Steps between C-alpha positions, in 0.01 A plus 500: 500500500640290219277447196470218251331548163320198356418419140185332371708183464582522872128527576431195282757303702340613827153394381645165389650456848161569663274276291622160631465621861120539500308238698167426337263732321382843609141626491605864466792738472537828690744732325655770719524823303720622350797268530299181470317594179753365250611184683139435603382518140773264383429253782122516448546405137750223578283353779166547324357716779207706376361636830734804527468759777708805590602665824637852523665574834663815631690564819467870590828653607476876479678690774606187688832378627648194328399258779147643511466434125553131565224499762236667277173317435433417136240686300320271256429720200344208314410155630242241389185422696517211746273277289770502229750355750319280751594136453724571202860376484656824379849557363612849607762639259739793537839572347713514814477433873707781652368590843209260438242749628289530185460133411453404866223761536329351193540148639346597834204667333437189287521281811252728679261454206524122530737453207802274472794715381838380382768762436718521189773748403776507245756617758513447875724726709529334843749766608238780483200298612319618811356150547760267648276192508314557174612480140332458163369153417658531156792710380736471206810662650645647818653846476657770710488773232235728355377320190401707196265301279480555123156659530654766729781603263502845337304659780620749756841446654546153350636666184808583701580129521549486123691827488223676309400857581142555604286658231362842570147551424 
């Protein structure tokens, strides 16, 4: 899969593209870990949202075929109590909508708690999405590549993108 490395300036432009899209104020923000931590923090500051929640979601995939991985039920490692969500207009933030499974699982859990979620990502990949009739409410750009954000640089295999050898430990 092709990769695109972003700079902090690129992220600033993406945030600037998102801000005018928001309709009204939000009561809360749900940041999807880990990818949503940085953009969620920037957006919370820009929008003045102080009620910040986090959701950690995992899709188990050990010893499964590729198609079975896509059918796995999410495991919520961390998720707020229902009373923190019920009746709240909540902006759900993640970095990218690839398959859409993670952010959609968070949305459905917020809905089940009586919350009012709206979904926001920096990048939307409609070509990988498993949800043909659903997309994020807000996104800054459409992509068909694997995006490497500046907070992901210098870790693991991403060093190869810059031609740097991995450090041995």
